[in-house]
mmCIF file with all atom_site columns, C-alpha atoms in Angstrom:
data_model
loop_
_atom_site.group_PDB
_atom_site.id
_atom_site.type_symbol
_atom_site.label_atom_id
_atom_site.label_alt_id
_atom_site.label_comp_id
_atom_site.label_asym_id
_atom_site.label_entity_id
_atom_site.label_seq_id
_atom_site.pdbx_PDB_ins_code
_atom_site.Cartn_x
_atom_site.Cartn_y
_atom_site.Cartn_z
_atom_site.occupancy
_atom_site.B_iso_or_equiv
_atom_site.pdbx_formal_charge
_atom_site.auth_seq_id
_atom_site.auth_comp_id
_atom_site.auth_asym_id
_atom_site.auth_atom_id
_atom_site.pdbx_PDB_model_num
ATOM 1   C CA . MET A 1 1   ? -1.213  9.389   7.813   1.00 83.00 ? 1   MET A CA 1
ATOM 2   C CA . PHE A 1 2   ? -0.760  7.604   4.450   1.00 95.00 ? 2   PHE A CA 1
ATOM 3   C CA . ASN A 1 3   ? -2.951  6.123   1.742   1.00 98.00 ? 3   ASN A CA 1
ATOM 4   C CA . ILE A 1 4   ? -1.918  2.521   1.188   1.00 98.00 ? 4   ILE A CA 1
ATOM 5   C CA . VAL A 1 5   ? -3.128  1.161   -2.133  1.00 98.00 ? 5   VAL A CA 1
ATOM 6   C CA . LEU A 1 6   ? -3.211  -2.541  -3.046  1.00 96.00 ? 6   LEU A CA 1
ATOM 7   C CA . VAL A 1 7   ? -3.784  -3.251  -6.724  1.00 97.00 ? 7   VAL A CA 1
ATOM 8   C CA . SER A 1 8   ? -5.625  -6.565  -7.123  1.00 95.00 ? 8   SER A CA 1
ATOM 9   C CA . PRO A 1 9   ? -4.382  -8.304  -3.978  1.00 93.00 ? 9   PRO A CA 1
ATOM 10  C CA . GLN A 1 10  ? -4.762  -12.081 -4.143  1.00 91.00 ? 10  GLN A CA 1
ATOM 11  C CA . ILE A 1 11  ? -3.897  -13.488 -0.714  1.00 88.00 ? 11  ILE A CA 1
ATOM 12  C CA . PRO A 1 12  ? -6.382  -12.765 2.099   1.00 85.00 ? 12  PRO A CA 1
ATOM 13  C CA . PRO A 1 13  ? -3.945  -12.989 5.054   1.00 85.00 ? 13  PRO A CA 1
ATOM 14  C CA . ASN A 1 14  ? -1.666  -10.397 3.422   1.00 88.00 ? 14  ASN A CA 1
ATOM 15  C CA . THR A 1 15  ? -4.525  -7.934  3.082   1.00 90.00 ? 15  THR A CA 1
ATOM 16  C CA . GLY A 1 16  ? -5.661  -8.715  6.625   1.00 89.00 ? 16  GLY A CA 1
ATOM 17  C CA . ASN A 1 17  ? -2.163  -7.977  7.967   1.00 90.00 ? 17  ASN A CA 1
ATOM 18  C CA . ILE A 1 18  ? -1.996  -4.762  5.946   1.00 92.00 ? 18  ILE A CA 1
ATOM 19  C CA . GLY A 1 19  ? -5.426  -3.759  7.247   1.00 92.00 ? 19  GLY A CA 1
ATOM 20  C CA . ARG A 1 20  ? -4.185  -4.217  10.812  1.00 90.00 ? 20  ARG A CA 1
ATOM 21  C CA . LEU A 1 21  ? -1.116  -2.114  9.977   1.00 93.00 ? 21  LEU A CA 1
ATOM 22  C CA . CYS A 1 22  ? -3.354  0.625   8.564   1.00 94.00 ? 22  CYS A CA 1
ATOM 23  C CA . VAL A 1 23  ? -5.492  0.680   11.706  1.00 92.00 ? 23  VAL A CA 1
ATOM 24  C CA . ASN A 1 24  ? -2.353  1.033   13.829  1.00 90.00 ? 24  ASN A CA 1
ATOM 25  C CA . LEU A 1 25  ? -0.921  3.795   11.629  1.00 92.00 ? 25  LEU A CA 1
ATOM 26  C CA . GLY A 1 26  ? -4.160  5.665   11.066  1.00 91.00 ? 26  GLY A CA 1
ATOM 27  C CA . ALA A 1 27  ? -3.680  5.038   7.350   1.00 95.00 ? 27  ALA A CA 1
ATOM 28  C CA . ARG A 1 28  ? -6.448  4.615   4.783   1.00 96.00 ? 28  ARG A CA 1
ATOM 29  C CA . LEU A 1 29  ? -6.440  1.337   2.844   1.00 95.00 ? 29  LEU A CA 1
ATOM 30  C CA . HIS A 1 30  ? -7.527  1.396   -0.802  1.00 97.00 ? 30  HIS A CA 1
ATOM 31  C CA . LEU A 1 31  ? -8.256  -1.970  -2.440  1.00 95.00 ? 31  LEU A CA 1
ATOM 32  C CA . ILE A 1 32  ? -8.455  -2.049  -6.208  1.00 96.00 ? 32  ILE A CA 1
ATOM 33  C CA . GLU A 1 33  ? -10.564 -4.791  -7.744  1.00 94.00 ? 33  GLU A CA 1
ATOM 34  C CA . PRO A 1 34  ? -10.478 -7.493  -8.832  1.00 93.00 ? 34  PRO A CA 1
ATOM 35  C CA . LEU A 1 35  ? -9.658  -8.986  -5.462  1.00 87.00 ? 35  LEU A CA 1
ATOM 36  C CA . GLY A 1 36  ? -8.654  -12.611 -5.024  1.00 82.00 ? 36  GLY A CA 1
ATOM 37  C CA . PHE A 1 37  ? -11.028 -13.026 -2.053  1.00 78.00 ? 37  PHE A CA 1
ATOM 38  C CA . ASP A 1 38  ? -14.275 -11.840 -0.481  1.00 75.00 ? 38  ASP A CA 1
ATOM 39  C CA . ILE A 1 39  ? -14.277 -8.897  1.941   1.00 74.00 ? 39  ILE A CA 1
ATOM 40  C CA . GLY A 1 40  ? -17.981 -9.014  2.722   1.00 70.00 ? 40  GLY A CA 1
ATOM 41  C CA . GLN A 1 41  ? -19.069 -8.750  6.357   1.00 64.00 ? 41  GLN A CA 1
ATOM 42  C CA . LYS A 1 42  ? -19.641 -12.501 6.694   1.00 64.00 ? 42  LYS A CA 1
ATOM 43  C CA . ALA A 1 43  ? -16.194 -13.384 5.285   1.00 62.00 ? 43  ALA A CA 1
ATOM 44  C CA . VAL A 1 44  ? -14.466 -10.802 7.493   1.00 61.00 ? 44  VAL A CA 1
ATOM 45  C CA . ARG A 1 45  ? -16.253 -12.110 10.604  1.00 59.00 ? 45  ARG A CA 1
ATOM 46  C CA . ARG A 1 46  ? -15.398 -15.722 9.697   1.00 58.00 ? 46  ARG A CA 1
ATOM 47  C CA . ALA A 1 47  ? -11.714 -14.731 9.304   1.00 59.00 ? 47  ALA A CA 1
ATOM 48  C CA . GLY A 1 48  ? -11.717 -13.239 12.799  1.00 55.00 ? 48  GLY A CA 1
ATOM 49  C CA . LEU A 1 49  ? -10.710 -9.756  11.683  1.00 71.00 ? 49  LEU A CA 1
ATOM 50  C CA . ASP A 1 50  ? -12.120 -8.014  14.737  1.00 78.00 ? 50  ASP A CA 1
ATOM 51  C CA . TYR A 1 51  ? -10.208 -4.799  13.928  1.00 81.00 ? 51  TYR A CA 1
ATOM 52  C CA . TRP A 1 52  ? -11.667 -4.586  10.392  1.00 78.00 ? 52  TRP A CA 1
ATOM 53  C CA . LYS A 1 53  ? -14.518 -2.349  11.600  1.00 86.00 ? 53  LYS A CA 1
ATOM 54  C CA . GLU A 1 54  ? -11.875 0.221   12.636  1.00 89.00 ? 54  GLU A CA 1
ATOM 55  C CA . LEU A 1 55  ? -10.248 0.216   9.189   1.00 90.00 ? 55  LEU A CA 1
ATOM 56  C CA . ASP A 1 56  ? -10.622 3.280   6.964   1.00 94.00 ? 56  ASP A CA 1
ATOM 57  C CA . LEU A 1 57  ? -11.276 1.320   3.755   1.00 93.00 ? 57  LEU A CA 1
ATOM 58  C CA . ARG A 1 58  ? -12.065 2.342   0.193   1.00 95.00 ? 58  ARG A CA 1
ATOM 59  C CA . VAL A 1 59  ? -12.692 -0.196  -2.558  1.00 94.00 ? 59  VAL A CA 1
ATOM 60  C CA . TRP A 1 60  ? -12.260 0.794   -6.207  1.00 97.00 ? 60  TRP A CA 1
ATOM 61  C CA . GLU A 1 61  ? -13.812 -1.072  -9.138  1.00 97.00 ? 61  GLU A CA 1
ATOM 62  C CA . SER A 1 62  ? -10.627 -0.777  -11.222 1.00 97.00 ? 62  SER A CA 1
ATOM 63  C CA . LEU A 1 63  ? -7.208  0.814   -11.390 1.00 97.00 ? 63  LEU A CA 1
ATOM 64  C CA . GLU A 1 64  ? -8.541  3.136   -14.078 1.00 97.00 ? 64  GLU A CA 1
ATOM 65  C CA . ALA A 1 65  ? -11.317 4.378   -11.772 1.00 98.00 ? 65  ALA A CA 1
ATOM 66  C CA . PHE A 1 66  ? -8.817  4.930   -8.970  1.00 98.00 ? 66  PHE A CA 1
ATOM 67  C CA . LEU A 1 67  ? -6.409  6.845   -11.241 1.00 97.00 ? 67  LEU A CA 1
ATOM 68  C CA . ARG A 1 68  ? -9.215  9.022   -12.615 1.00 97.00 ? 68  ARG A CA 1
ATOM 69  C CA . ALA A 1 69  ? -9.989  10.097  -9.055  1.00 97.00 ? 69  ALA A CA 1
ATOM 70  C CA . HIS A 1 70  ? -6.316  10.274  -7.977  1.00 97.00 ? 70  HIS A CA 1
ATOM 71  C CA . PRO A 1 71  ? -3.903  10.944  -10.873 1.00 95.00 ? 71  PRO A CA 1
ATOM 72  C CA . VAL A 1 72  ? -0.281  10.037  -10.180 1.00 95.00 ? 72  VAL A CA 1
ATOM 73  C CA . ASP A 1 73  ? 1.658   13.051  -8.931  1.00 95.00 ? 73  ASP A CA 1
ATOM 74  C CA . GLY A 1 74  ? 4.612   13.817  -6.674  1.00 93.00 ? 74  GLY A CA 1
ATOM 75  C CA . ARG A 1 75  ? 2.778   12.343  -3.670  1.00 96.00 ? 75  ARG A CA 1
ATOM 76  C CA . PHE A 1 76  ? 2.772   8.817   -5.159  1.00 98.00 ? 76  PHE A CA 1
ATOM 77  C CA . HIS A 1 77  ? 5.320   6.071   -4.433  1.00 98.00 ? 77  HIS A CA 1
ATOM 78  C CA . LEU A 1 78  ? 5.086   2.988   -6.653  1.00 98.00 ? 78  LEU A CA 1
ATOM 79  C CA . ALA A 1 79  ? 6.674   -0.071  -5.026  1.00 97.00 ? 79  ALA A CA 1
ATOM 80  C CA . THR A 1 80  ? 8.241   -2.386  -7.584  1.00 96.00 ? 80  THR A CA 1
ATOM 81  C CA . THR A 1 81  ? 11.168  -4.722  -8.126  1.00 93.00 ? 81  THR A CA 1
ATOM 82  C CA . LYS A 1 82  ? 11.652  -3.084  -11.531 1.00 93.00 ? 82  LYS A CA 1
ATOM 83  C CA . THR A 1 83  ? 13.668  -0.066  -10.369 1.00 96.00 ? 83  THR A CA 1
ATOM 84  C CA . THR A 1 84  ? 16.960  0.521   -8.605  1.00 95.00 ? 84  THR A CA 1
ATOM 85  C CA . ARG A 1 85  ? 15.859  3.478   -6.438  1.00 97.00 ? 85  ARG A CA 1
ATOM 86  C CA . PRO A 1 86  ? 15.701  2.341   -2.798  1.00 98.00 ? 86  PRO A CA 1
ATOM 87  C CA . TYR A 1 87  ? 12.556  3.217   -0.853  1.00 98.00 ? 87  TYR A CA 1
ATOM 88  C CA . TRP A 1 88  ? 14.520  5.292   1.682   1.00 97.00 ? 88  TRP A CA 1
ATOM 89  C CA . GLU A 1 89  ? 15.593  7.767   -1.022  1.00 97.00 ? 89  GLU A CA 1
ATOM 90  C CA . ALA A 1 90  ? 11.996  8.872   -1.564  1.00 97.00 ? 90  ALA A CA 1
ATOM 91  C CA . GLU A 1 91  ? 10.648  11.818  0.401   1.00 97.00 ? 91  GLU A CA 1
ATOM 92  C CA . TYR A 1 92  ? 7.470   10.885  2.285   1.00 97.00 ? 92  TYR A CA 1
ATOM 93  C CA . ARG A 1 93  ? 4.866   13.270  3.676   1.00 95.00 ? 93  ARG A CA 1
ATOM 94  C CA . PRO A 1 94  ? 1.603   12.625  5.513   1.00 93.00 ? 94  PRO A CA 1
ATOM 95  C CA . GLY A 1 95  ? -1.152  11.904  3.012   1.00 94.00 ? 95  GLY A CA 1
ATOM 96  C CA . ASP A 1 96  ? 1.176   10.309  0.438   1.00 97.00 ? 96  ASP A CA 1
ATOM 97  C CA . TRP A 1 97  ? 0.018   7.377   -1.673  1.00 98.00 ? 97  TRP A CA 1
ATOM 98  C CA . LEU A 1 98  ? 1.949   4.097   -1.333  1.00 98.00 ? 98  LEU A CA 1
ATOM 99  C CA . LEU A 1 99  ? 1.014   1.737   -4.186  1.00 98.00 ? 99  LEU A CA 1
ATOM 100 C CA . PHE A 1 100 ? 1.711   -1.992  -4.196  1.00 98.00 ? 100 PHE A CA 1
ATOM 101 C CA . GLY A 1 101 ? 0.811   -4.554  -6.840  1.00 96.00 ? 101 GLY A CA 1
ATOM 102 C CA . SER A 1 102 ? -0.610  -8.017  -6.426  1.00 94.00 ? 102 SER A CA 1
ATOM 103 C CA . GLU A 1 103 ? 1.464   -10.812 -4.972  1.00 92.00 ? 103 GLU A CA 1
ATOM 104 C CA . THR A 1 104 ? 1.573   -12.594 -8.325  1.00 91.00 ? 104 THR A CA 1
ATOM 105 C CA . ALA A 1 105 ? 1.964   -9.781  -10.859 1.00 93.00 ? 105 ALA A CA 1
ATOM 106 C CA . GLY A 1 106 ? 3.149   -6.626  -9.093  1.00 94.00 ? 106 GLY A CA 1
ATOM 107 C CA . LEU A 1 107 ? 2.089   -3.247  -10.434 1.00 97.00 ? 107 LEU A CA 1
ATOM 108 C CA . PRO A 1 108 ? 1.060   -2.977  -14.090 1.00 97.00 ? 108 PRO A CA 1
ATOM 109 C CA . GLU A 1 109 ? 4.035   -2.414  -16.416 1.00 96.00 ? 109 GLU A CA 1
ATOM 110 C CA . THR A 1 110 ? 2.356   0.619   -17.994 1.00 96.00 ? 110 THR A CA 1
ATOM 111 C CA . LEU A 1 111 ? 2.062   2.373   -14.634 1.00 97.00 ? 111 LEU A CA 1
ATOM 112 C CA . ILE A 1 112 ? 5.739   1.749   -13.888 1.00 97.00 ? 112 ILE A CA 1
ATOM 113 C CA . HIS A 1 113 ? 6.804   2.765   -17.396 1.00 97.00 ? 113 HIS A CA 1
ATOM 114 C CA . ASP A 1 114 ? 4.734   5.979   -17.326 1.00 97.00 ? 114 ASP A CA 1
ATOM 115 C CA . HIS A 1 115 ? 6.054   7.071   -13.902 1.00 97.00 ? 115 HIS A CA 1
ATOM 116 C CA . PRO A 1 116 ? 9.632   5.782   -13.395 1.00 97.00 ? 116 PRO A CA 1
ATOM 117 C CA . GLU A 1 117 ? 10.492  8.777   -11.210 1.00 97.00 ? 117 GLU A CA 1
ATOM 118 C CA . ARG A 1 118 ? 7.828   7.655   -8.685  1.00 98.00 ? 118 ARG A CA 1
ATOM 119 C CA . CYS A 1 119 ? 9.124   4.066   -8.407  1.00 98.00 ? 119 CYS A CA 1
ATOM 120 C CA . VAL A 1 120 ? 10.873  2.705   -5.316  1.00 98.00 ? 120 VAL A CA 1
ATOM 121 C CA . THR A 1 121 ? 12.179  -0.727  -4.409  1.00 97.00 ? 121 THR A CA 1
ATOM 122 C CA . ILE A 1 122 ? 13.241  -2.685  -1.361  1.00 96.00 ? 122 ILE A CA 1
ATOM 123 C CA . PRO A 1 123 ? 16.749  -4.005  -2.065  1.00 95.00 ? 123 PRO A CA 1
ATOM 124 C CA . MET A 1 124 ? 17.187  -7.738  -1.600  1.00 92.00 ? 124 MET A CA 1
ATOM 125 C CA . GLY A 1 125 ? 20.081  -10.151 -1.582  1.00 90.00 ? 125 GLY A CA 1
ATOM 126 C CA . PRO A 1 126 ? 21.039  -12.047 -4.737  1.00 89.00 ? 126 PRO A CA 1
ATOM 127 C CA . LYS A 1 127 ? 19.091  -15.160 -3.720  1.00 88.00 ? 127 LYS A CA 1
ATOM 128 C CA . GLY A 1 128 ? 15.865  -13.276 -2.980  1.00 82.00 ? 128 GLY A CA 1
ATOM 129 C CA . ARG A 1 129 ? 13.211  -12.695 -5.621  1.00 78.00 ? 129 ARG A CA 1
ATOM 130 C CA . SER A 1 130 ? 10.622  -10.788 -3.631  1.00 82.00 ? 130 SER A CA 1
ATOM 131 C CA . LEU A 1 131 ? 9.198   -10.179 -0.176  1.00 90.00 ? 131 LEU A CA 1
ATOM 132 C CA . ASN A 1 132 ? 5.793   -10.988 1.242   1.00 93.00 ? 132 ASN A CA 1
ATOM 133 C CA . LEU A 1 133 ? 3.400   -8.154  0.370   1.00 95.00 ? 133 LEU A CA 1
ATOM 134 C CA . SER A 1 134 ? 2.494   -7.340  3.972   1.00 95.00 ? 134 SER A CA 1
ATOM 135 C CA . VAL A 1 135 ? 6.188   -7.224  4.921   1.00 96.00 ? 135 VAL A CA 1
ATOM 136 C CA . ALA A 1 136 ? 6.927   -4.891  1.985   1.00 97.00 ? 136 ALA A CA 1
ATOM 137 C CA . VAL A 1 137 ? 4.074   -2.547  2.927   1.00 97.00 ? 137 VAL A CA 1
ATOM 138 C CA . GLY A 1 138 ? 5.309   -2.438  6.522   1.00 97.00 ? 138 GLY A CA 1
ATOM 139 C CA . ILE A 1 139 ? 8.880   -1.611  5.480   1.00 97.00 ? 139 ILE A CA 1
ATOM 140 C CA . VAL A 1 140 ? 7.881   1.264   3.203   1.00 98.00 ? 140 VAL A CA 1
ATOM 141 C CA . ALA A 1 141 ? 5.137   2.612   5.471   1.00 97.00 ? 141 ALA A CA 1
ATOM 142 C CA . TYR A 1 142 ? 7.391   2.752   8.514   1.00 95.00 ? 142 TYR A CA 1
ATOM 143 C CA . GLU A 1 143 ? 10.110  4.523   6.538   1.00 96.00 ? 143 GLU A CA 1
ATOM 144 C CA . GLY A 1 144 ? 7.439   7.106   5.804   1.00 95.00 ? 144 GLY A CA 1
ATOM 145 C CA . VAL A 1 145 ? 6.569   7.273   9.505   1.00 93.00 ? 145 VAL A CA 1
ATOM 146 C CA . ARG A 1 146 ? 10.256  7.712   10.364  1.00 92.00 ? 146 ARG A CA 1
ATOM 147 C CA . GLN A 1 147 ? 10.642  10.550  7.868   1.00 94.00 ? 147 GLN A CA 1
ATOM 148 C CA . CYS A 1 148 ? 7.471   12.256  9.103   1.00 90.00 ? 148 CYS A CA 1
ATOM 149 C CA . GLY A 1 149 ? 8.649   12.478  12.693  1.00 84.00 ? 149 GLY A CA 1
ATOM 150 C CA . GLY A 1 150 ? 8.578   8.910   13.889  1.00 73.00 ? 150 GLY A CA 1
ATOM 151 C CA . LEU A 1 151 ? 6.121   7.550   16.366  1.00 61.00 ? 151 LEU A CA 1
ATOM 152 C CA . ARG A 1 152 ? 5.570   11.009  17.865  1.00 58.00 ? 152 ARG A CA 1
ATOM 153 C CA . ILE A 1 153 ? 3.140   11.677  15.012  1.00 53.00 ? 153 ILE A CA 1
ATOM 154 C CA . LEU A 1 154 ? 0.941   8.751   15.982  1.00 56.00 ? 154 LEU A CA 1
ATOM 155 C CA . ASP A 1 155 ? -1.759  9.376   18.555  1.00 56.00 ? 155 ASP A CA 1
ATOM 156 C CA . PHE A 1 156 ? -1.559  6.662   21.177  1.00 48.00 ? 156 PHE A CA 1
ATOM 157 C CA . GLY A 1 157 ? -4.150  8.380   23.431  1.00 48.00 ? 157 GLY A CA 1
#
């Protein structure tokens, strides 16, 4: 379905929720180090993430390593509060890359600056500053699902 990319996530429950979302969507989760938590087998078992074994997971040693393997192109969507383009104006296709920054810092400024045409945002009211990372991933990912044919594309067999 999609490639969901978390750049230096810091909060374990957010990543756990996003992992569960990926399993349900058939999406691949890419985690870019450094991570703010341990994802070793013992830590995952202790956290009760029984679905984690079903997750299609890739871990990258750095953003630079990830971008060398997957240069930003027209299939990338960079989620940020530093743009005015709403996420629903982007065109999503199966296999696209949905990038999200850490809960504390967002995506690196250089990435946003170098690819403003790939940036999308989730509009918020004047009193809101940001959304929880797992909520933001769900909003953008399910817009992609909607554009790609809705739930008919998911195999519930």
